[in-house]
């Protein structure tokens, strides 16, 4: 089966600019996650969708980050305006079942560098 | 919320030796514990998982143990090989209305040939 697709793979922007990342989960996966992984750290959940609804965005810096999952399939994550500390890899993941504990499949990630 | 601690942060072993990585969690509601391997520049991938109704699970050279009472679980890699070099993440998962996953901080394993 096809994996989780993310684009772009790399992005370099100046601080205060805006940026958007795109994710296409595995077909049929209801749950979609966006994680931020700073170098040397574990993935930190930013936002979790169940179909097209948000179930957890408690760690999303809502003053600058936004995400949507229209039609319950693809998702975009936006940062506006970016700060230096936003430099990280942004990982998208998806899983099949809504409430059962199942494996999360990760995309390759988008490496963001803010200069 | 859930808090997952992982130790050690770095681990170097000689090829053929065993490696052990330990994690503790805080919320007794967590009931699924996956382990992910992330090679440099690549995506995290599941290598083994364990559910709370099981104390130990083995898959070839890797095994995971779970102690629910003490709220800790461990990854064991035997007969390590250079291709085992990577960063390993543990995670604790709880389910309710939706699945909530909390990752550990990662262990960088280096297997020295």
PDB file of C-alpha atoms in Angstrom:
ATOM      1  CA  UNK A   1       0.000   0.000   0.000  1.00  0.00           C
ATOM      2  CA  UNK A   2       1.134   3.565  -0.597  1.00  0.00           C
ATOM      3  CA  UNK A   3       2.585   5.340   2.415  1.00  0.00           C
ATOM      4  CA  UNK A   4       1.953   8.749   3.928  1.00  0.00           C
ATOM      5  CA  UNK A   5       2.994  11.440   1.450  1.00  0.00           C
ATOM      6  CA  UNK A   6       4.336  14.815   2.526  1.00  0.00           C
ATOM      7  CA  UNK A   7       5.571  17.834   0.630  1.00  0.00           C
ATOM      8  CA  UNK A   8       7.795  19.668   0.378  1.00  0.00           C
ATOM      9  CA  UNK A   9      10.734  17.664   1.770  1.00  0.00           C
ATOM     10  CA  UNK A  10      12.744  20.745   2.592  1.00  0.00           C
ATOM     11  CA  UNK A  11      11.912  24.404   3.068  1.00  0.00           C
ATOM     12  CA  UNK A  12      14.051  27.395   4.005  1.00  0.00           C
ATOM     13  CA  UNK A  13      12.323  30.653   4.879  1.00  0.00           C
ATOM     14  CA  UNK A  14      13.140  33.865   6.642  1.00  0.00           C
ATOM     15  CA  UNK A  15      11.625  34.632  10.015  1.00  0.00           C
ATOM     16  CA  UNK A  16       8.240  36.328   9.865  1.00  0.00           C
ATOM     17  CA  UNK A  17       7.472  34.657   6.540  1.00  0.00           C
ATOM     18  CA  UNK A  18       4.694  32.112   6.179  1.00  0.00           C
ATOM     19  CA  UNK A  19       4.927  28.476   5.112  1.00  0.00           C
ATOM     20  CA  UNK A  20       2.543  25.609   4.433  1.00  0.00           C
ATOM     21  CA  UNK A  21       3.054  21.854   4.521  1.00  0.00           C
ATOM     22  CA  UNK A  22       0.875  19.246   2.874  1.00  0.00           C
ATOM     23  CA  UNK A  23       0.087  15.680   3.902  1.00  0.00           C
ATOM     24  CA  UNK A  24      -1.794  12.879   2.176  1.00  0.00           C
ATOM     25  CA  UNK A  25      -2.421   9.985   4.590  1.00  0.00           C
ATOM     26  CA  UNK A  26      -2.798   6.331   3.786  1.00  0.00           C
ATOM     27  CA  UNK A  27      -6.126   5.673   2.108  1.00  0.00           C
ATOM     28  CA  UNK A  28      -8.817   4.764   4.618  1.00  0.00           C
ATOM     29  CA  UNK A  29      -6.955   6.075   7.669  1.00  0.00           C
ATOM     30  CA  UNK A  30      -9.332   8.133   9.769  1.00  0.00           C
ATOM     31  CA  UNK A  31      -6.756   9.535  12.171  1.00  0.00           C
ATOM     32  CA  UNK A  32      -4.138  12.065  11.063  1.00  0.00           C
ATOM     33  CA  UNK A  33      -1.415  13.554  13.232  1.00  0.00           C
ATOM     34  CA  UNK A  34       0.991  16.443  12.789  1.00  0.00           C
ATOM     35  CA  UNK A  35       4.148  16.226  14.875  1.00  0.00           C
ATOM     36  CA  UNK A  36       7.010  18.659  15.360  1.00  0.00           C
ATOM     37  CA  UNK A  37      10.413  17.013  15.838  1.00  0.00           C
ATOM     38  CA  UNK A  38      13.194  19.322  16.939  1.00  0.00           C
ATOM     39  CA  UNK A  39      16.700  17.950  16.386  1.00  0.00           C
ATOM     40  CA  UNK A  40      17.613  15.450  19.085  1.00  0.00           C
ATOM     41  CA  UNK A  41      14.102  15.230  20.534  1.00  0.00           C
ATOM     42  CA  UNK A  42      11.115  12.951  20.230  1.00  0.00           C
ATOM     43  CA  UNK A  43       8.097  13.866  18.102  1.00  0.00           C
ATOM     44  CA  UNK A  44       5.760  16.332  19.797  1.00  0.00           C
ATOM     45  CA  UNK A  45       2.102  16.221  18.831  1.00  0.00           C
ATOM     46  CA  UNK A  46       0.818  19.501  17.408  1.00  0.00           C
ATOM     47  CA  UNK A  47      -2.647  18.487  16.269  1.00  0.00           C
ATOM     48  CA  UNK A  48      -4.682  15.328  15.757  1.00  0.00           C
ATOM     49  CA  UNK A  49      -7.643  14.903  13.439  1.00  0.00           C
ATOM     50  CA  UNK A  50     -10.332  12.248  13.459  1.00  0.00           C
ATOM     51  CA  UNK A  51     -11.708  12.372   9.905  1.00  0.00           C
ATOM     52  CA  UNK A  52     -12.083  16.134   9.389  1.00  0.00           C
ATOM     53  CA  UNK A  53     -12.577  17.076  13.045  1.00  0.00           C
ATOM     54  CA  UNK A  54      -9.897  18.179  15.514  1.00  0.00           C
ATOM     55  CA  UNK A  55      -9.648  15.939  18.603  1.00  0.00           C
ATOM     56  CA  UNK A  56      -6.475  17.356  20.153  1.00  0.00           C
ATOM     57  CA  UNK A  57      -4.735  20.652  19.469  1.00  0.00           C
ATOM     58  CA  UNK A  58      -3.652  21.380  23.030  1.00  0.00           C
ATOM     59  CA  UNK A  59       0.022  21.812  22.054  1.00  0.00           C
ATOM     60  CA  UNK A  60      -0.543  23.799  18.868  1.00  0.00           C
ATOM     61  CA  UNK A  61       0.682  27.425  19.125  1.00  0.00           C
ATOM     62  CA  UNK A  62      -2.557  28.790  17.801  1.00  0.00           C
ATOM     63  CA  UNK A  63      -1.303  32.348  17.475  1.00  0.00           C
ATOM     64  CA  UNK A  64       0.887  31.274  14.568  1.00  0.00           C
ATOM     65  CA  UNK A  65       0.057  27.677  13.623  1.00  0.00           C
ATOM     66  CA  UNK A  66      -3.088  26.474  11.916  1.00  0.00           C
ATOM     67  CA  UNK A  67      -4.131  23.215  10.329  1.00  0.00           C
ATOM     68  CA  UNK A  68      -7.067  21.870   8.439  1.00  0.00           C
ATOM     69  CA  UNK A  69      -8.211  18.584   7.024  1.00  0.00           C
ATOM     70  CA  UNK A  70     -10.940  19.342   4.559  1.00  0.00           C
ATOM     71  CA  UNK A  71     -13.030  16.361   3.424  1.00  0.00           C
ATOM     72  CA  UNK A  72     -11.258  14.168   5.971  1.00  0.00           C
ATOM     73  CA  UNK A  73      -8.383  13.205   3.670  1.00  0.00           C
ATOM     74  CA  UNK A  74      -5.486  15.574   2.885  1.00  0.00           C
ATOM     75  CA  UNK A  75      -4.261  18.034   5.471  1.00  0.00           C
ATOM     76  CA  UNK A  76      -2.275  21.251   5.476  1.00  0.00           C
ATOM     77  CA  UNK A  77      -0.298  22.780   8.320  1.00  0.00           C
ATOM     78  CA  UNK A  78       0.525  26.477   8.151  1.00  0.00           C
ATOM     79  CA  UNK A  79       2.876  28.675  10.112  1.00  0.00           C
ATOM     80  CA  UNK A  80       2.415  32.430   9.954  1.00  0.00           C
ATOM     81  CA  UNK A  81       4.616  34.206  10.890  1.00  0.00           C
ATOM     82  CA  UNK A  82       7.521  31.808  11.384  1.00  0.00           C
ATOM     83  CA  UNK A  83      10.033  32.170  14.199  1.00  0.00           C
ATOM     84  CA  UNK A  84      13.588  30.855  14.427  1.00  0.00           C
ATOM     85  CA  UNK A  85      12.486  28.271  17.016  1.00  0.00           C
ATOM     86  CA  UNK A  86      10.096  26.741  14.490  1.00  0.00           C
ATOM     87  CA  UNK A  87      13.070  25.144  12.729  1.00  0.00           C
ATOM     88  CA  UNK A  88      12.322  21.418  12.945  1.00  0.00           C
ATOM     89  CA  UNK A  89      11.096  18.437  10.996  1.00  0.00           C
ATOM     90  CA  UNK A  90       7.321  18.364  10.652  1.00  0.00           C
ATOM     91  CA  UNK A  91       6.047  14.818  10.516  1.00  0.00           C
ATOM     92  CA  UNK A  92       2.611  13.756   9.394  1.00  0.00           C
ATOM     93  CA  UNK A  93       1.302  10.358  10.461  1.00  0.00           C
ATOM     94  CA  UNK A  94      -1.919   8.435  10.060  1.00  0.00           C
ATOM     95  CA  UNK A  95      -3.570   5.442  11.661  1.00  0.00           C
ATOM     96  CA  UNK A  96      -6.550   3.314  10.755  1.00  0.00           C
ATOM     97  CA  UNK A  97      -8.866   2.972  13.675  1.00  0.00           C
ATOM     98  CA  UNK A  98     -10.345   5.839  15.603  1.00  0.00           C
ATOM     99  CA  UNK A  99     -10.278   4.639  19.173  1.00  0.00           C
ATOM    100  CA  UNK A 100      -8.392   1.360  19.086  1.00  0.00           C
ATOM    101  CA  UNK A 101      -4.664   1.421  19.714  1.00  0.00           C
ATOM    102  CA  UNK A 102      -3.006   0.926  16.379  1.00  0.00           C
ATOM    103  CA  UNK A 103       0.278   1.717  14.717  1.00  0.00           C
ATOM    104  CA  UNK A 104       0.885   5.197  13.366  1.00  0.00           C
ATOM    105  CA  UNK A 105       2.503   5.336   9.919  1.00  0.00           C
ATOM    106  CA  UNK A 106       4.781   8.297   9.365  1.00  0.00           C
ATOM    107  CA  UNK A 107       5.584  10.311   6.293  1.00  0.00           C
ATOM    108  CA  UNK A 108       9.133  11.318   5.375  1.00  0.00           C
ATOM    109  CA  UNK A 109       8.655  14.711   6.983  1.00  0.00           C
ATOM    110  CA  UNK A 110       9.317  18.286   5.938  1.00  0.00           C
ATOM    111  CA  UNK A 111      12.542  19.794   7.230  1.00  0.00           C
ATOM    112  CA  UNK A 112      11.931  23.495   7.913  1.00  0.00           C
ATOM    113  CA  UNK A 113      14.778  25.907   8.446  1.00  0.00           C
ATOM    114  CA  UNK A 114      13.924  29.426   9.557  1.00  0.00           C
ATOM    115  CA  UNK A 115      16.756  31.921   9.107  1.00  0.00           C
TER     116      UNK A 115
ATOM    117  CA  UNK B   1      -1.472  14.362  30.728  1.00  0.00           C
ATOM    118  CA  UNK B   2       0.810  11.434  30.026  1.00  0.00           C
ATOM    119  CA  UNK B   3       4.563  11.832  30.539  1.00  0.00           C
ATOM    120  CA  UNK B   4       7.051   9.364  29.069  1.00  0.00           C
ATOM    121  CA  UNK B   5      10.674   9.290  30.157  1.00  0.00           C
ATOM    122  CA  UNK B   6      13.273   7.368  28.183  1.00  0.00           C
ATOM    123  CA  UNK B   7      16.807   6.334  29.156  1.00  0.00           C
ATOM    124  CA  UNK B   8      19.573   6.404  28.182  1.00  0.00           C
ATOM    125  CA  UNK B   9      19.689   9.236  25.670  1.00  0.00           C
ATOM    126  CA  UNK B  10      22.724   7.693  23.964  1.00  0.00           C
ATOM    127  CA  UNK B  11      24.015   4.136  23.987  1.00  0.00           C
ATOM    128  CA  UNK B  12      27.116   2.639  22.398  1.00  0.00           C
ATOM    129  CA  UNK B  13      27.604  -1.116  22.229  1.00  0.00           C
ATOM    130  CA  UNK B  14      30.001  -3.451  20.496  1.00  0.00           C
ATOM    131  CA  UNK B  15      28.617  -5.474  17.623  1.00  0.00           C
ATOM    132  CA  UNK B  16      27.156  -8.702  18.986  1.00  0.00           C
ATOM    133  CA  UNK B  17      26.412  -7.302  22.429  1.00  0.00           C
ATOM    134  CA  UNK B  18      22.923  -6.606  23.757  1.00  0.00           C
ATOM    135  CA  UNK B  19      21.280  -3.206  24.105  1.00  0.00           C
ATOM    136  CA  UNK B  20      18.530  -2.256  26.531  1.00  0.00           C
ATOM    137  CA  UNK B  21      16.446   0.914  26.431  1.00  0.00           C
ATOM    138  CA  UNK B  22      14.034   1.740  29.231  1.00  0.00           C
ATOM    139  CA  UNK B  23      10.916   3.894  29.388  1.00  0.00           C
ATOM    140  CA  UNK B  24       8.566   4.883  32.172  1.00  0.00           C
ATOM    141  CA  UNK B  25       5.098   6.352  31.858  1.00  0.00           C
ATOM    142  CA  UNK B  26       2.888   8.192  34.290  1.00  0.00           C
ATOM    143  CA  UNK B  27      -0.727   7.474  33.329  1.00  0.00           C
ATOM    144  CA  UNK B  28      -2.038   4.020  34.228  1.00  0.00           C
ATOM    145  CA  UNK B  29      -4.685   4.433  31.502  1.00  0.00           C
ATOM    146  CA  UNK B  30      -2.013   3.907  28.836  1.00  0.00           C
ATOM    147  CA  UNK B  31      -2.473   0.466  27.363  1.00  0.00           C
ATOM    148  CA  UNK B  32      -0.475   0.244  24.138  1.00  0.00           C
ATOM    149  CA  UNK B  33       3.267   0.730  23.876  1.00  0.00           C
ATOM    150  CA  UNK B  34       4.910   0.886  20.438  1.00  0.00           C
ATOM    151  CA  UNK B  35       8.609   1.260  19.735  1.00  0.00           C
ATOM    152  CA  UNK B  36       9.806   3.155  16.673  1.00  0.00           C
ATOM    153  CA  UNK B  37      13.185   3.134  14.951  1.00  0.00           C
ATOM    154  CA  UNK B  38      14.300   6.247  13.103  1.00  0.00           C
ATOM    155  CA  UNK B  39      17.366   6.047  10.894  1.00  0.00           C
ATOM    156  CA  UNK B  40      19.160   9.256  10.047  1.00  0.00           C
ATOM    157  CA  UNK B  41      17.044  11.420   7.770  1.00  0.00           C
ATOM    158  CA  UNK B  42      14.252   8.865   7.559  1.00  0.00           C
ATOM    159  CA  UNK B  43      10.784   8.454   8.973  1.00  0.00           C
ATOM    160  CA  UNK B  44      10.098   6.669  12.278  1.00  0.00           C
ATOM    161  CA  UNK B  45       8.977   3.098  11.679  1.00  0.00           C
ATOM    162  CA  UNK B  46       7.348   0.672  14.071  1.00  0.00           C
ATOM    163  CA  UNK B  47       9.605  -2.211  15.065  1.00  0.00           C
ATOM    164  CA  UNK B  48       7.640  -3.844  17.864  1.00  0.00           C
ATOM    165  CA  UNK B  49       4.699  -3.100  20.121  1.00  0.00           C
ATOM    166  CA  UNK B  50       3.088  -4.506  23.236  1.00  0.00           C
ATOM    167  CA  UNK B  51      -0.366  -4.225  24.729  1.00  0.00           C
ATOM    168  CA  UNK B  52      -1.138  -3.987  28.405  1.00  0.00           C
ATOM    169  CA  UNK B  53      -2.530  -7.498  28.663  1.00  0.00           C
ATOM    170  CA  UNK B  54       0.873  -8.957  27.746  1.00  0.00           C
ATOM    171  CA  UNK B  55       4.081  -8.948  29.799  1.00  0.00           C
ATOM    172  CA  UNK B  56       6.584  -9.762  27.098  1.00  0.00           C
ATOM    173  CA  UNK B  57       6.780  -9.985  23.328  1.00  0.00           C
ATOM    174  CA  UNK B  58       9.616 -11.159  21.131  1.00  0.00           C
ATOM    175  CA  UNK B  59      10.364 -10.843  17.428  1.00  0.00           C
ATOM    176  CA  UNK B  60      13.671 -12.406  16.372  1.00  0.00           C
ATOM    177  CA  UNK B  61      16.422 -10.289  17.948  1.00  0.00           C
ATOM    178  CA  UNK B  62      14.171  -7.715  19.556  1.00  0.00           C
ATOM    179  CA  UNK B  63      11.925  -8.070  22.586  1.00  0.00           C
ATOM    180  CA  UNK B  64       9.843  -5.782  24.710  1.00  0.00           C
ATOM    181  CA  UNK B  65       8.833  -6.239  28.337  1.00  0.00           C
ATOM    182  CA  UNK B  66       6.102  -4.408  30.219  1.00  0.00           C
ATOM    183  CA  UNK B  67       5.628  -3.990  33.961  1.00  0.00           C
ATOM    184  CA  UNK B  68       2.230  -2.358  34.433  1.00  0.00           C
ATOM    185  CA  UNK B  69       2.555  -2.116  38.198  1.00  0.00           C
ATOM    186  CA  UNK B  70       5.796  -0.166  37.984  1.00  0.00           C
ATOM    187  CA  UNK B  71       4.686   1.622  34.790  1.00  0.00           C
ATOM    188  CA  UNK B  72       7.799   0.835  32.844  1.00  0.00           C
ATOM    189  CA  UNK B  73       8.628  -0.991  29.648  1.00  0.00           C
ATOM    190  CA  UNK B  74      11.893  -1.871  27.979  1.00  0.00           C
ATOM    191  CA  UNK B  75      13.286  -2.690  24.554  1.00  0.00           C
ATOM    192  CA  UNK B  76      15.919  -5.411  24.319  1.00  0.00           C
ATOM    193  CA  UNK B  77      18.048  -5.941  21.227  1.00  0.00           C
ATOM    194  CA  UNK B  78      20.299  -9.000  21.223  1.00  0.00           C
ATOM    195  CA  UNK B  79      23.238  -9.754  18.927  1.00  0.00           C
ATOM    196  CA  UNK B  80      23.365  -6.158  17.788  1.00  0.00           C
ATOM    197  CA  UNK B  81      24.470  -5.366  14.248  1.00  0.00           C
ATOM    198  CA  UNK B  82      25.711  -2.099  12.688  1.00  0.00           C
ATOM    199  CA  UNK B  83      22.363  -1.680  10.908  1.00  0.00           C
ATOM    200  CA  UNK B  84      20.696  -1.441  14.322  1.00  0.00           C
ATOM    201  CA  UNK B  85      22.345   1.984  14.706  1.00  0.00           C
ATOM    202  CA  UNK B  86      19.500   4.521  14.811  1.00  0.00           C
ATOM    203  CA  UNK B  87      17.387   6.560  17.189  1.00  0.00           C
ATOM    204  CA  UNK B  88      14.755   4.543  19.026  1.00  0.00           C
ATOM    205  CA  UNK B  89      11.584   6.084  20.438  1.00  0.00           C
ATOM    206  CA  UNK B  90       9.185   4.525  22.878  1.00  0.00           C
ATOM    207  CA  UNK B  91       5.588   5.681  23.110  1.00  0.00           C
ATOM    208  CA  UNK B  92       2.680   5.263  25.468  1.00  0.00           C
ATOM    209  CA  UNK B  93      -0.811   5.231  24.028  1.00  0.00           C
ATOM    210  CA  UNK B  94      -4.188   5.497  25.649  1.00  0.00           C
ATOM    211  CA  UNK B  95      -7.531   5.109  23.979  1.00  0.00           C
ATOM    212  CA  UNK B  96     -10.843   6.567  24.879  1.00  0.00           C
ATOM    213  CA  UNK B  97     -12.772   8.671  22.472  1.00  0.00           C
ATOM    214  CA  UNK B  98      -9.601   8.823  20.410  1.00  0.00           C
ATOM    215  CA  UNK B  99      -6.072   7.453  20.489  1.00  0.00           C
ATOM    216  CA  UNK B 100      -3.558   9.640  22.331  1.00  0.00           C
ATOM    217  CA  UNK B 101       0.136   8.899  21.750  1.00  0.00           C
ATOM    218  CA  UNK B 102       2.983  10.345  23.823  1.00  0.00           C
ATOM    219  CA  UNK B 103       6.560   9.773  22.684  1.00  0.00           C
ATOM    220  CA  UNK B 104       9.725   9.455  24.729  1.00  0.00           C
ATOM    221  CA  UNK B 105      12.716  11.669  24.012  1.00  0.00           C
ATOM    222  CA  UNK B 106      14.620   9.024  22.082  1.00  0.00           C
ATOM    223  CA  UNK B 107      17.768   6.930  22.467  1.00  0.00           C
ATOM    224  CA  UNK B 108      20.570   7.183  19.944  1.00  0.00           C
ATOM    225  CA  UNK B 109      22.035   3.693  19.605  1.00  0.00           C
ATOM    226  CA  UNK B 110      25.452   3.247  18.044  1.00  0.00           C
ATOM    227  CA  UNK B 111      26.662  -0.250  17.284  1.00  0.00           C
ATOM    228  CA  UNK B 112      30.424  -0.319  16.891  1.00  0.00           C
ATOM    229  CA  UNK B 113      31.716  -2.919  14.395  1.00  0.00           C
TER     230      UNK B 113
END
